[in-house]
PDB file of C-alpha atoms in Angstrom:
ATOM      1  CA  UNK A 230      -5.543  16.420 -10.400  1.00 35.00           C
ATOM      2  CA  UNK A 231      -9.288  16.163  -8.974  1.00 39.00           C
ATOM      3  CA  UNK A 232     -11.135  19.550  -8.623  1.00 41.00           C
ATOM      4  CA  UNK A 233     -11.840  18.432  -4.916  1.00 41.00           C
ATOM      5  CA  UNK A 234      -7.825  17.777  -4.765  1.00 42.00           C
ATOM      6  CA  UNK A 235      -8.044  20.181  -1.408  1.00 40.00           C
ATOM      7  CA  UNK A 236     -10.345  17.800   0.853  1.00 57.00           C
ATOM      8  CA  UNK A 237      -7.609  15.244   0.764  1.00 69.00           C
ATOM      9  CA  UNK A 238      -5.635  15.572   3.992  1.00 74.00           C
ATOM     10  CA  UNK A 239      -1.981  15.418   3.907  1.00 74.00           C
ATOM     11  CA  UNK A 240      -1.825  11.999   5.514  1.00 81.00           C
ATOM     12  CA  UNK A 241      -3.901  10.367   2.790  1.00 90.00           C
ATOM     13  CA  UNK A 242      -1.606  12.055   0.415  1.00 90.00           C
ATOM     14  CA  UNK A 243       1.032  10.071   1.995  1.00 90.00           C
ATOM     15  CA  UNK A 244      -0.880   7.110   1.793  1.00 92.00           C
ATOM     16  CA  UNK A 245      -1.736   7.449  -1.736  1.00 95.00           C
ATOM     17  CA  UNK A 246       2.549   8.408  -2.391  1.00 95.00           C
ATOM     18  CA  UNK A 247       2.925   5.355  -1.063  1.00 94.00           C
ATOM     19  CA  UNK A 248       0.823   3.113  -3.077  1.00 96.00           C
ATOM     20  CA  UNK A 249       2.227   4.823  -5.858  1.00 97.00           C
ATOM     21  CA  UNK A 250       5.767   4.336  -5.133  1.00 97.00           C
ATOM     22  CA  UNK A 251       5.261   0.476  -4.644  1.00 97.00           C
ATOM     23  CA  UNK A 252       4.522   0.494  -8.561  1.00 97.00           C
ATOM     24  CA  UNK A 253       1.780  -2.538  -7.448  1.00 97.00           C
ATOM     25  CA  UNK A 254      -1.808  -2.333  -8.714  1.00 98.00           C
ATOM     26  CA  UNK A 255      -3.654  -0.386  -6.151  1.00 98.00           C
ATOM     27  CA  UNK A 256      -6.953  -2.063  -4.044  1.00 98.00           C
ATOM     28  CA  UNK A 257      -9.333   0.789  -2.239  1.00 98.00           C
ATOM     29  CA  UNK A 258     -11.413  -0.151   0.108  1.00 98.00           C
ATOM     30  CA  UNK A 259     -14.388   1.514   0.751  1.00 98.00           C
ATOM     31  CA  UNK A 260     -16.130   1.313   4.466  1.00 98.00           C
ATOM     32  CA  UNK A 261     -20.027   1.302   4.721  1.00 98.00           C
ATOM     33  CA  UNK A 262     -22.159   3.382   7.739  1.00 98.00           C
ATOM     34  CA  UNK A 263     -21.685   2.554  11.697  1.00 98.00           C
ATOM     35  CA  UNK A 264     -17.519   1.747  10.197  1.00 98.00           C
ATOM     36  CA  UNK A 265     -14.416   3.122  10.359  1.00 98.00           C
ATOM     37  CA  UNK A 266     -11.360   2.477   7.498  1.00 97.00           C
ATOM     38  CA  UNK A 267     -10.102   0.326  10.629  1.00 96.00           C
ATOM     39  CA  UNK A 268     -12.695  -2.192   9.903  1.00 98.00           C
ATOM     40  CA  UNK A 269     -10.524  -2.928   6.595  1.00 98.00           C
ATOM     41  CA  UNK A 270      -7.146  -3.369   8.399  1.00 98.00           C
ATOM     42  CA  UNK A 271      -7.150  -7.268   8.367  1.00 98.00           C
ATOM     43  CA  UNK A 272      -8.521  -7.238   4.724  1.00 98.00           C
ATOM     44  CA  UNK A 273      -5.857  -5.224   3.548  1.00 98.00           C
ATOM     45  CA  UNK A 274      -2.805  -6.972   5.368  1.00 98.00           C
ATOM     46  CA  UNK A 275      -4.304 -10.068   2.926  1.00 98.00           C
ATOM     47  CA  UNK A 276      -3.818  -7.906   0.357  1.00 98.00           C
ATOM     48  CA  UNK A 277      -0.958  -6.438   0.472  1.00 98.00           C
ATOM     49  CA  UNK A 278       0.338 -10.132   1.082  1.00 98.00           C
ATOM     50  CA  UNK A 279      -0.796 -11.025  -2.192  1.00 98.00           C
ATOM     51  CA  UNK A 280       0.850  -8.213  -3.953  1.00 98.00           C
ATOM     52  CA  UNK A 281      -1.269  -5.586  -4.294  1.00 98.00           C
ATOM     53  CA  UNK A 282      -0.934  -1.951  -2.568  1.00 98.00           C
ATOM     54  CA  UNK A 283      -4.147  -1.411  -0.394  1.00 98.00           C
ATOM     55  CA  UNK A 284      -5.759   1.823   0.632  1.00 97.00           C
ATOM     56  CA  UNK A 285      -8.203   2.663   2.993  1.00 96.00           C
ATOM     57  CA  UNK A 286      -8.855   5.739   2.762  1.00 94.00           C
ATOM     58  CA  UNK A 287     -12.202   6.391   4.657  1.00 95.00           C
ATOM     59  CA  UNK A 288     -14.799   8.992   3.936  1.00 96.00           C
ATOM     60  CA  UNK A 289     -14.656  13.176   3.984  1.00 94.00           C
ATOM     61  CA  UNK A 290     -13.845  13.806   7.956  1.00 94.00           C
ATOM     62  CA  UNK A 291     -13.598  10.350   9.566  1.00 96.00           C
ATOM     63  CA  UNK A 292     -12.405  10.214  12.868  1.00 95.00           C
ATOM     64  CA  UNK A 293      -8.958   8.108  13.158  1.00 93.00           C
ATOM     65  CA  UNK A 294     -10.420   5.871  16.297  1.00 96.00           C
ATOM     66  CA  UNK A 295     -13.879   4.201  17.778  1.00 97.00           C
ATOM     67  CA  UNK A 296     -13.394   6.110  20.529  1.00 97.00           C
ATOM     68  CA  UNK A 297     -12.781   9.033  19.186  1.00 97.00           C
ATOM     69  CA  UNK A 298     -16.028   8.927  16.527  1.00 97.00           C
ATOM     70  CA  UNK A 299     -18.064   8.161  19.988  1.00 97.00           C
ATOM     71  CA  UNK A 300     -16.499  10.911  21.723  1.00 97.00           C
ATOM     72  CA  UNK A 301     -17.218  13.446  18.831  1.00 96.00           C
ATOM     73  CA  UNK A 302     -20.318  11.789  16.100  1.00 96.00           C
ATOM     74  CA  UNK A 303     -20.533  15.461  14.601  1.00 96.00           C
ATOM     75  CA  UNK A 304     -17.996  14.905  11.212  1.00 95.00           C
ATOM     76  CA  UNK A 305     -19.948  12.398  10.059  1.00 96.00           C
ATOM     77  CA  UNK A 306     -23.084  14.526   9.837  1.00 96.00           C
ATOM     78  CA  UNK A 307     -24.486  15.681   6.468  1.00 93.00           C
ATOM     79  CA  UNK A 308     -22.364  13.807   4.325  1.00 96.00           C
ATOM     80  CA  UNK A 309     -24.096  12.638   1.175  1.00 97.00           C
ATOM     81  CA  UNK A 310     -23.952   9.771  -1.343  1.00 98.00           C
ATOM     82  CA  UNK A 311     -22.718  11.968  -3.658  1.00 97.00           C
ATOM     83  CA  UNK A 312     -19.709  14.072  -1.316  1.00 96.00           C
ATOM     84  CA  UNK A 313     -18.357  10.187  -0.829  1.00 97.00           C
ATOM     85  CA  UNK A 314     -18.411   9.672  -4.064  1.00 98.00           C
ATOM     86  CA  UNK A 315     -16.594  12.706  -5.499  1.00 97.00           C
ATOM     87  CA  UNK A 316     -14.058  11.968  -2.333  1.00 96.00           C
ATOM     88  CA  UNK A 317     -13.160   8.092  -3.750  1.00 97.00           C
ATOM     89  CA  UNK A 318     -12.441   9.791  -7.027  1.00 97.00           C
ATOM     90  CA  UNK A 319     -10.285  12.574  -6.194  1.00 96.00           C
ATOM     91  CA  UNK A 320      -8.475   9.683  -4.419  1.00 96.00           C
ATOM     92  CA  UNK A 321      -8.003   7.310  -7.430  1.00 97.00           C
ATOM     93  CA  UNK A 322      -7.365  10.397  -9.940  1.00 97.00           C
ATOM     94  CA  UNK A 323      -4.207  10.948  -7.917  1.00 96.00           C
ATOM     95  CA  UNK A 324      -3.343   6.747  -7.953  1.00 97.00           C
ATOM     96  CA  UNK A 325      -0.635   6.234 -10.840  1.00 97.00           C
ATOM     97  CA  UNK A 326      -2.512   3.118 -11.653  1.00 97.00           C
ATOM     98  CA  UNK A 327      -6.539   2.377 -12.116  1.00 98.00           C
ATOM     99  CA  UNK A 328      -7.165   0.445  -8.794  1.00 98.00           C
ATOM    100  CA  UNK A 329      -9.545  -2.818  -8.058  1.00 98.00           C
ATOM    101  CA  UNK A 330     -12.245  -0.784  -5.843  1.00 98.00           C
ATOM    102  CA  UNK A 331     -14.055  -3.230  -3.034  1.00 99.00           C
ATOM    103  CA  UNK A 332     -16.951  -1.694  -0.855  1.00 98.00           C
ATOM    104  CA  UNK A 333     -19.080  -2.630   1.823  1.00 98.00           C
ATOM    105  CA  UNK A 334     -22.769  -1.796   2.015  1.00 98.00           C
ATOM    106  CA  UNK A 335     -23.084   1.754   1.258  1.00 98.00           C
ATOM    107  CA  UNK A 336     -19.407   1.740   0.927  1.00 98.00           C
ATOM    108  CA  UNK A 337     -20.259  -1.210  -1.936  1.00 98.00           C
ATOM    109  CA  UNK A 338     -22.757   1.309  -3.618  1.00 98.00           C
ATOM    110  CA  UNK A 339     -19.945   4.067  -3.717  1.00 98.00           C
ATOM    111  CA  UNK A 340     -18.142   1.397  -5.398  1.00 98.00           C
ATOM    112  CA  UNK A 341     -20.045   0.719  -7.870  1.00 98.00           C
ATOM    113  CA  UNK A 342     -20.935   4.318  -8.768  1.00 98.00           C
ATOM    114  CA  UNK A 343     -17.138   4.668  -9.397  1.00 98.00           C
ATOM    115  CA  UNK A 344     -16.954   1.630 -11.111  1.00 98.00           C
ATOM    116  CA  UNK A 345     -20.301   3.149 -13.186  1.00 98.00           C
ATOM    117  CA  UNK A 346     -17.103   6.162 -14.140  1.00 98.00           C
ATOM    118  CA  UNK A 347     -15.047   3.956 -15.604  1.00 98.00           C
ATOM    119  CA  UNK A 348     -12.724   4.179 -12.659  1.00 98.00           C
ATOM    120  CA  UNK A 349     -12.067   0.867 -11.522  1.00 98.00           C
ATOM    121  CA  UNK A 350      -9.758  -1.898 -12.833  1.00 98.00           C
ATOM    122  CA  UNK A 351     -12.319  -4.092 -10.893  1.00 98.00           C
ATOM    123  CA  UNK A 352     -14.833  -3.737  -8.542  1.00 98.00           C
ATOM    124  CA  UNK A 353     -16.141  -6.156  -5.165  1.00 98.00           C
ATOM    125  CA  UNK A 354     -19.515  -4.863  -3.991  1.00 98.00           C
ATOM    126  CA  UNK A 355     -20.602  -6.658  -0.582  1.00 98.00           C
ATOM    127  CA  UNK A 356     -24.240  -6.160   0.913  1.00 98.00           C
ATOM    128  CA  UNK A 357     -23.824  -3.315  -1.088  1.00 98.00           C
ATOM    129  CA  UNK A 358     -26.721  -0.483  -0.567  1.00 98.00           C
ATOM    130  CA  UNK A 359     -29.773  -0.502  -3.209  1.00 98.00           C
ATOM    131  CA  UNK A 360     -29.127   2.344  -6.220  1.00 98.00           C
ATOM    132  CA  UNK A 361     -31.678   4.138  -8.064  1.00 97.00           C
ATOM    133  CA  UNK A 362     -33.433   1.124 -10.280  1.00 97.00           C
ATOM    134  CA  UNK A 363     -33.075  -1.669  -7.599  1.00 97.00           C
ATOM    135  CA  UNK A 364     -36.644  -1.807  -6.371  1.00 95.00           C
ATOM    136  CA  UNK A 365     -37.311  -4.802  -3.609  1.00 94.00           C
ATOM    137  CA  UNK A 366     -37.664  -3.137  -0.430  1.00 91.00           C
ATOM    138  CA  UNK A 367     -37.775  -6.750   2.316  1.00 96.00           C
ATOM    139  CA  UNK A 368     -39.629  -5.782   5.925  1.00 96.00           C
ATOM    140  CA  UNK A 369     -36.082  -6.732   7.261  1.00 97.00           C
ATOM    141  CA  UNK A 370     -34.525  -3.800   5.369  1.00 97.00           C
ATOM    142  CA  UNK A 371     -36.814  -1.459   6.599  1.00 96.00           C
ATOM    143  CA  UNK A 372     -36.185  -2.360  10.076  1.00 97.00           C
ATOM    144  CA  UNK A 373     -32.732  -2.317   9.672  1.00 98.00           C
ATOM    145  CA  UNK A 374     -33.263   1.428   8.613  1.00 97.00           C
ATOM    146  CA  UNK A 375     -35.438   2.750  11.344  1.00 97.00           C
ATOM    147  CA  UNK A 376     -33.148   4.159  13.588  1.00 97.00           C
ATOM    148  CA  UNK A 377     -32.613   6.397  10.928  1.00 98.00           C
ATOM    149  CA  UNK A 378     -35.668   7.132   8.740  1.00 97.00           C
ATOM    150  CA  UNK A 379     -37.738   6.540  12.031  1.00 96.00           C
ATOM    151  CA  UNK A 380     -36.884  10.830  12.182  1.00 97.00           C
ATOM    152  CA  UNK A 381     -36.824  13.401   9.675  1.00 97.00           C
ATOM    153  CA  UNK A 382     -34.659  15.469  11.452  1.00 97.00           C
ATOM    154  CA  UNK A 383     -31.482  12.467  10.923  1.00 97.00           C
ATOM    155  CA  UNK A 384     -31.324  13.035   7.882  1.00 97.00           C
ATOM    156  CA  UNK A 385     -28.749  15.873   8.567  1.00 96.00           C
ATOM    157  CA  UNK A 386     -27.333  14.510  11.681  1.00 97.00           C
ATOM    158  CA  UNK A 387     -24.928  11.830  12.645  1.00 98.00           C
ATOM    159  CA  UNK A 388     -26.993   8.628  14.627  1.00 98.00           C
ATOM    160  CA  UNK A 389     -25.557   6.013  16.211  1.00 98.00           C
ATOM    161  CA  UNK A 390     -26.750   2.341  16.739  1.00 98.00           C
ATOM    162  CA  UNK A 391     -27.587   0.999  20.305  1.00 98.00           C
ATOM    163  CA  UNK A 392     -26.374  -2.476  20.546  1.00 98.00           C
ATOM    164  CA  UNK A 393     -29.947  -3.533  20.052  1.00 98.00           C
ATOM    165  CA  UNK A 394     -30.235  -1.676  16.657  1.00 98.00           C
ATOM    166  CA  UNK A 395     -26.905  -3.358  15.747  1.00 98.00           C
ATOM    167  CA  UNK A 396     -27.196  -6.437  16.976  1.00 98.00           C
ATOM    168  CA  UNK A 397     -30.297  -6.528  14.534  1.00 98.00           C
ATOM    169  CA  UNK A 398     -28.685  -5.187  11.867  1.00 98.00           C
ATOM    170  CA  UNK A 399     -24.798  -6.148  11.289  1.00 98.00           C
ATOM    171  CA  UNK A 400     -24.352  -8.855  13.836  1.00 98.00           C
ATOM    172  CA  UNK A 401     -28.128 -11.324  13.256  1.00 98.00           C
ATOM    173  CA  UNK A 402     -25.528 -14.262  12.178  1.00 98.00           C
ATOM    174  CA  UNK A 403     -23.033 -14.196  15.221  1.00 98.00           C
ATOM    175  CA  UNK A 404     -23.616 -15.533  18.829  1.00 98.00           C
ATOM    176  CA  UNK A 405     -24.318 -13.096  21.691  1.00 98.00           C
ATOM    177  CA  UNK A 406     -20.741 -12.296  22.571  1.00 98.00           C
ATOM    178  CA  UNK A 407     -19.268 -11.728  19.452  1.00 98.00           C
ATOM    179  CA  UNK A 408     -21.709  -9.506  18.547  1.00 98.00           C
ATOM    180  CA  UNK A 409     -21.237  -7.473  21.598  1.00 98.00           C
ATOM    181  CA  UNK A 410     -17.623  -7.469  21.185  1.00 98.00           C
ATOM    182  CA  UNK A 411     -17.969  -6.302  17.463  1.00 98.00           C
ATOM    183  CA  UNK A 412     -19.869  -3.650  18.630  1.00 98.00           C
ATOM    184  CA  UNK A 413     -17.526  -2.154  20.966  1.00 98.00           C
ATOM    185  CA  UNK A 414     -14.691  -2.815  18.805  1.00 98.00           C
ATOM    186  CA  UNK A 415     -15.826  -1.342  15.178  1.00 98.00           C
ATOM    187  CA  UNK A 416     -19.908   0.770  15.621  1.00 98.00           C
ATOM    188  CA  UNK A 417     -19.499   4.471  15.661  1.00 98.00           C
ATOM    189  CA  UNK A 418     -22.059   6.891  14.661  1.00 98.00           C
ATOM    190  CA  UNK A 419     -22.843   7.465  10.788  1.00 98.00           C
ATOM    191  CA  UNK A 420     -24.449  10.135   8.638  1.00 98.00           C
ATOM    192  CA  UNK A 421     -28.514   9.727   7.937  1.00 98.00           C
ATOM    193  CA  UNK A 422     -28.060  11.263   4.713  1.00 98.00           C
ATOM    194  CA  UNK A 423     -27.286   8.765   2.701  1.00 98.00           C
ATOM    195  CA  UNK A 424     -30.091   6.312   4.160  1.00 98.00           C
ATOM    196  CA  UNK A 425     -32.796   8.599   3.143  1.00 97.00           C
ATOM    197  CA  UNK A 426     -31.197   8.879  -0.162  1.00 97.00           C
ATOM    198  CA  UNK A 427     -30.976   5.253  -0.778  1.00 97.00           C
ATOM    199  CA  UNK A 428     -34.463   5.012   0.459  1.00 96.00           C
ATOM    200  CA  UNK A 429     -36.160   7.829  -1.594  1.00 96.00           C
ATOM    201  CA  UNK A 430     -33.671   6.879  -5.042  1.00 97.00           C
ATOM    202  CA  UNK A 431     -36.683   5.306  -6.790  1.00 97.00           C
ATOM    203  CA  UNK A 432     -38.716   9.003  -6.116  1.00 96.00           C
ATOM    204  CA  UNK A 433     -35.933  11.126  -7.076  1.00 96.00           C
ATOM    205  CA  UNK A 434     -34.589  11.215 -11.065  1.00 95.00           C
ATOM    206  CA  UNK A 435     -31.975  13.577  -9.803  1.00 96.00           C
ATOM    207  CA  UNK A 436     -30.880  11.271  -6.996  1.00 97.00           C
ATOM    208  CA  UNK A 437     -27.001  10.731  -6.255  1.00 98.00           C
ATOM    209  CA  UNK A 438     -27.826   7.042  -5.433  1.00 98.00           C
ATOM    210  CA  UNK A 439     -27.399   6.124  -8.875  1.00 98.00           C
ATOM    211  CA  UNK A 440     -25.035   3.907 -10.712  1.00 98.00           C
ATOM    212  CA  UNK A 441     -24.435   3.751 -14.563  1.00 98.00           C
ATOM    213  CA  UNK A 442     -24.286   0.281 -15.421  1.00 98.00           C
ATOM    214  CA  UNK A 443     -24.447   0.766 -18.881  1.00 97.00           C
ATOM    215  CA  UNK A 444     -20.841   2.679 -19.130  1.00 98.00           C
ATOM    216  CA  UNK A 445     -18.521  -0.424 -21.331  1.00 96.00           C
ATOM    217  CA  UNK A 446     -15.824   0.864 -19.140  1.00 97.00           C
ATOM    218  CA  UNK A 447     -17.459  -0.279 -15.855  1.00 98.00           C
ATOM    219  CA  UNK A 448     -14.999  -3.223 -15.744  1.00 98.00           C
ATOM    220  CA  UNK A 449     -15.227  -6.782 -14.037  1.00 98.00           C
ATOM    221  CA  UNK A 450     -17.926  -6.831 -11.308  1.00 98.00           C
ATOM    222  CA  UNK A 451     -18.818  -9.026  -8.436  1.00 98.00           C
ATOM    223  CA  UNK A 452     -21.407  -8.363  -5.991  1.00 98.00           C
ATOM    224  CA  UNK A 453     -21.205 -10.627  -2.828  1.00 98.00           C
ATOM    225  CA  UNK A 454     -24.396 -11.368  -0.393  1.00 98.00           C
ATOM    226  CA  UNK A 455     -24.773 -12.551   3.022  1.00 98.00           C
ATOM    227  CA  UNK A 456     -27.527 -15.554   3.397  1.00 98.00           C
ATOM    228  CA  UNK A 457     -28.837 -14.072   6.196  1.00 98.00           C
ATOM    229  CA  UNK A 458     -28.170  -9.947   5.869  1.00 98.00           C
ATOM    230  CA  UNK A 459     -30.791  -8.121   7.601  1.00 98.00           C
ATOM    231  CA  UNK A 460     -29.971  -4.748   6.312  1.00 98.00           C
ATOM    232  CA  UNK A 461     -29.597  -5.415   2.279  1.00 98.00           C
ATOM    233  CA  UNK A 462     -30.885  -9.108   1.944  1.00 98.00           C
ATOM    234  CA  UNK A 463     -30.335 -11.309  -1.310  1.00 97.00           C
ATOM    235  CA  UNK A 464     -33.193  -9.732  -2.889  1.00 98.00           C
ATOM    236  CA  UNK A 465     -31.742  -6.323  -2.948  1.00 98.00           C
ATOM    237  CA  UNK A 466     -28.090  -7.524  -3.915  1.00 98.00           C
ATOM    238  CA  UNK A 467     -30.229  -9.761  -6.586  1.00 98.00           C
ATOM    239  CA  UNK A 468     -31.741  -7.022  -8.267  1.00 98.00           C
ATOM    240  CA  UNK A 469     -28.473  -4.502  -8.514  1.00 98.00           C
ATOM    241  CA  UNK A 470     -26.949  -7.958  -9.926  1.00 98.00           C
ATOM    242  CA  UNK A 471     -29.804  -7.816 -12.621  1.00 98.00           C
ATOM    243  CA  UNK A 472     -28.906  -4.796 -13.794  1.00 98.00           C
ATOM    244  CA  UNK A 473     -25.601  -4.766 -13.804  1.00 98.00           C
ATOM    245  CA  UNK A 474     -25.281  -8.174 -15.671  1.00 97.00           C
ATOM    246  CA  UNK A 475     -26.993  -6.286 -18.986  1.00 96.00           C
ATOM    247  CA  UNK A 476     -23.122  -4.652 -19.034  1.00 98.00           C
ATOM    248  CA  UNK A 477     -21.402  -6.022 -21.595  1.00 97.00           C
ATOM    249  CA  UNK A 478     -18.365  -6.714 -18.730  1.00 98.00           C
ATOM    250  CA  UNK A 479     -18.057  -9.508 -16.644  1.00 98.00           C
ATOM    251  CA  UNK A 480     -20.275  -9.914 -13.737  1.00 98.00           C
ATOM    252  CA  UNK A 481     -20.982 -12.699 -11.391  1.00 98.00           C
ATOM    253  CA  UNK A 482     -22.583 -12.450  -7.877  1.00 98.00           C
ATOM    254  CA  UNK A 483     -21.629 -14.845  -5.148  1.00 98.00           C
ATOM    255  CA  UNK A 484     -24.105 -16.079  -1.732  1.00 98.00           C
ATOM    256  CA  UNK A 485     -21.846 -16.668   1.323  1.00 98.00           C
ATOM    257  CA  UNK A 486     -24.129 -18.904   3.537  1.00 98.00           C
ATOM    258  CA  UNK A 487     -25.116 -17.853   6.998  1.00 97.00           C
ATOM    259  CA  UNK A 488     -23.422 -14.611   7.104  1.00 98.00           C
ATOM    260  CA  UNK A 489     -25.245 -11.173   7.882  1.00 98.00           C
ATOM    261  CA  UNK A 490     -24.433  -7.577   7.050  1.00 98.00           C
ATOM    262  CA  UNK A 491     -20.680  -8.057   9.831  1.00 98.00           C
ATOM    263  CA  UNK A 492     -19.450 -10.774   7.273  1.00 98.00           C
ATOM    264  CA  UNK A 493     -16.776  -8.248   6.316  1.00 98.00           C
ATOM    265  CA  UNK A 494     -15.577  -7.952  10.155  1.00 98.00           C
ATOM    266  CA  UNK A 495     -17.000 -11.389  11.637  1.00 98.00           C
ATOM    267  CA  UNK A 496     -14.966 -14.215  12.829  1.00 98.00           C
ATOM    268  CA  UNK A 497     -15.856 -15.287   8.742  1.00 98.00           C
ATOM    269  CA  UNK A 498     -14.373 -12.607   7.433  1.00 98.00           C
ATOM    270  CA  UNK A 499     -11.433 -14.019   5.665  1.00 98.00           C
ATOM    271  CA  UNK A 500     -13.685 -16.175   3.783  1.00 98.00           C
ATOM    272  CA  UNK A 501     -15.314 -13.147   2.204  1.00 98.00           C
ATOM    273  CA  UNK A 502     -11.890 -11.631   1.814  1.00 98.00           C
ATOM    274  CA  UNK A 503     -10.716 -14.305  -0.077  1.00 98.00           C
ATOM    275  CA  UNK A 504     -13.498 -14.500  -2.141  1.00 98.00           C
ATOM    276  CA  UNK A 505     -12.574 -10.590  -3.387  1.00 98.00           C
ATOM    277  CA  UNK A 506      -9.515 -11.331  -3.227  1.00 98.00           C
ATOM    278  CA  UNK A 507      -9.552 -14.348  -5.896  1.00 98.00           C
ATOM    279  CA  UNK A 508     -12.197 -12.154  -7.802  1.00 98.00           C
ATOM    280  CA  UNK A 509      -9.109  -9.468  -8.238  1.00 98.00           C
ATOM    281  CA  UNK A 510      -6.419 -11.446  -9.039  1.00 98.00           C
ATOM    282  CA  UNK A 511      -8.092 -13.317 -11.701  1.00 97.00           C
ATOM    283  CA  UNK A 512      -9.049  -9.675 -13.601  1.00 95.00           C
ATOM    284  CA  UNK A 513      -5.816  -7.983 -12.752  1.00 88.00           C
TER     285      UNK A 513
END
């Protein structure tokens, strides 16, 4: 049992009895910033179609609704790279079997620093957040960041999007209304930690936004980009590609035209999903 065993709450303990029971090879899914573990619900009704026991188990503190993370923004603050991390793992140490692991921007950089611990059957990293070694830093990404590193002061508090910021960000690809309605339906507020650690990674040797791509045990990776992602364009999810590929396991990166950083909740989403989806059943 993981040393953080205690920070599991007795409902994800459930969740994770469960999976277990099922005796089916176990798929976590691993939310980004601005999300919820709701934002996964469709994705894992696909998978648990296809035979696989999915988890969502959401990050340290998460709020169980929108409107309850709007209501209340304060669990999300000061949560790190790192606590996120260490949270995933106590999670899969308690799974009877090792689990495909698919993330979503920063929850695609947790991902892979899980997959870097030889935890992961197989690993999906989309728009995944840049690690310590990825170096292009695009205008767009920058911008996409403001709201955050625009104030030192985030860095320990929880800071929401205005539709704006969001629109900008997630929802660049999608006409006008269905980026409003993805807003009210899925952004809540999100810790600035980890967005000054992802930013300052290439300052900091001691950084917890860091991945070891080198461990053999890594497993089967693909990292997925959106065409048109705002927040981590192709040039960020190129150069985390570029290292990982030096790993003597499989890894292949895929381009899904004209989709920004929502292409996990978008009216495109299934196309992503099935994209993972045929990634994990061909290395399960």
């Amino acid at each position: 049992m993981a040393e953080n065993q205690q920070q599991i709450p007795a409902r994800l303990d459930d969740e994770i009895g469960e999976a277990n029971a099922t005796g089916r090879m176990p798929v976590v899914f691993i939310h980004g910033l601005w999300l919820l573990p709701s934002s996964w619900d469709r994705w894992a009704a696909v998978f648990e179609e296809a035979g696989f026991a999915p988890l969502s188990p959401g990050w340290p503190d998460d709020p169980q609704t929108v409107a309850e993370a709007n209501a209340n923004p304060e669990p999300f603050a000061g949560k790190s790279v790192g606590d996120v991390a260490d949270h995933y793992d106590a999670v899969i140490a308690d799974l009877d079997k090792k689990p495909a692991v698919i993330g979503h921007s920063f929850g695609g950089l947790v991902a892979q620093i899980l997959a870097g611990r030889g935890l992961a059957s197989s690993t999906v990293a989309i728009d995944a957040a840049p690690f310590r070694g990825v170096l292009p830093l695009p205008i767009s990404a920058l911008r996409s960041a403001a709201p955050v590193l625009g104030n030192p002061a985030n860095r320990r508090r929880a800071v929401p999007l205005t539709y704006d910021q969001f629109r900008y960000a997630f929802a660049n690809a999608v006409p006008e209304d269905e980026a409003k309605q993805l807003y009210e339906t899925y952004a809540v507020p999100a810790a600035g930690e980890p967005v000054f650690q992802a930013a300052t990674a290439n300052l900091n040797p001691w950084t917890e936004a860091k991945v070891d791509t080198d461990n053999p045990d890594r497993g089967p990776l693909l990292i997925i980009s959106g065409e048109k992602d705002h927040t981590v364009p192709r040039a960020i999810s190129e150069a985390a590609f570029k290292r990982q590929e030096r790993n003597k396991a499989v890894t292949e990166f895929v381009e899904i035209p004209n989709r920004g950083h929502a292409l996990t909740i978008d009216g495109g989403w299934r196309e992503v999903c099935d994209t993972a989806l045929g990634f994990v059943q061909k290395y399960t």
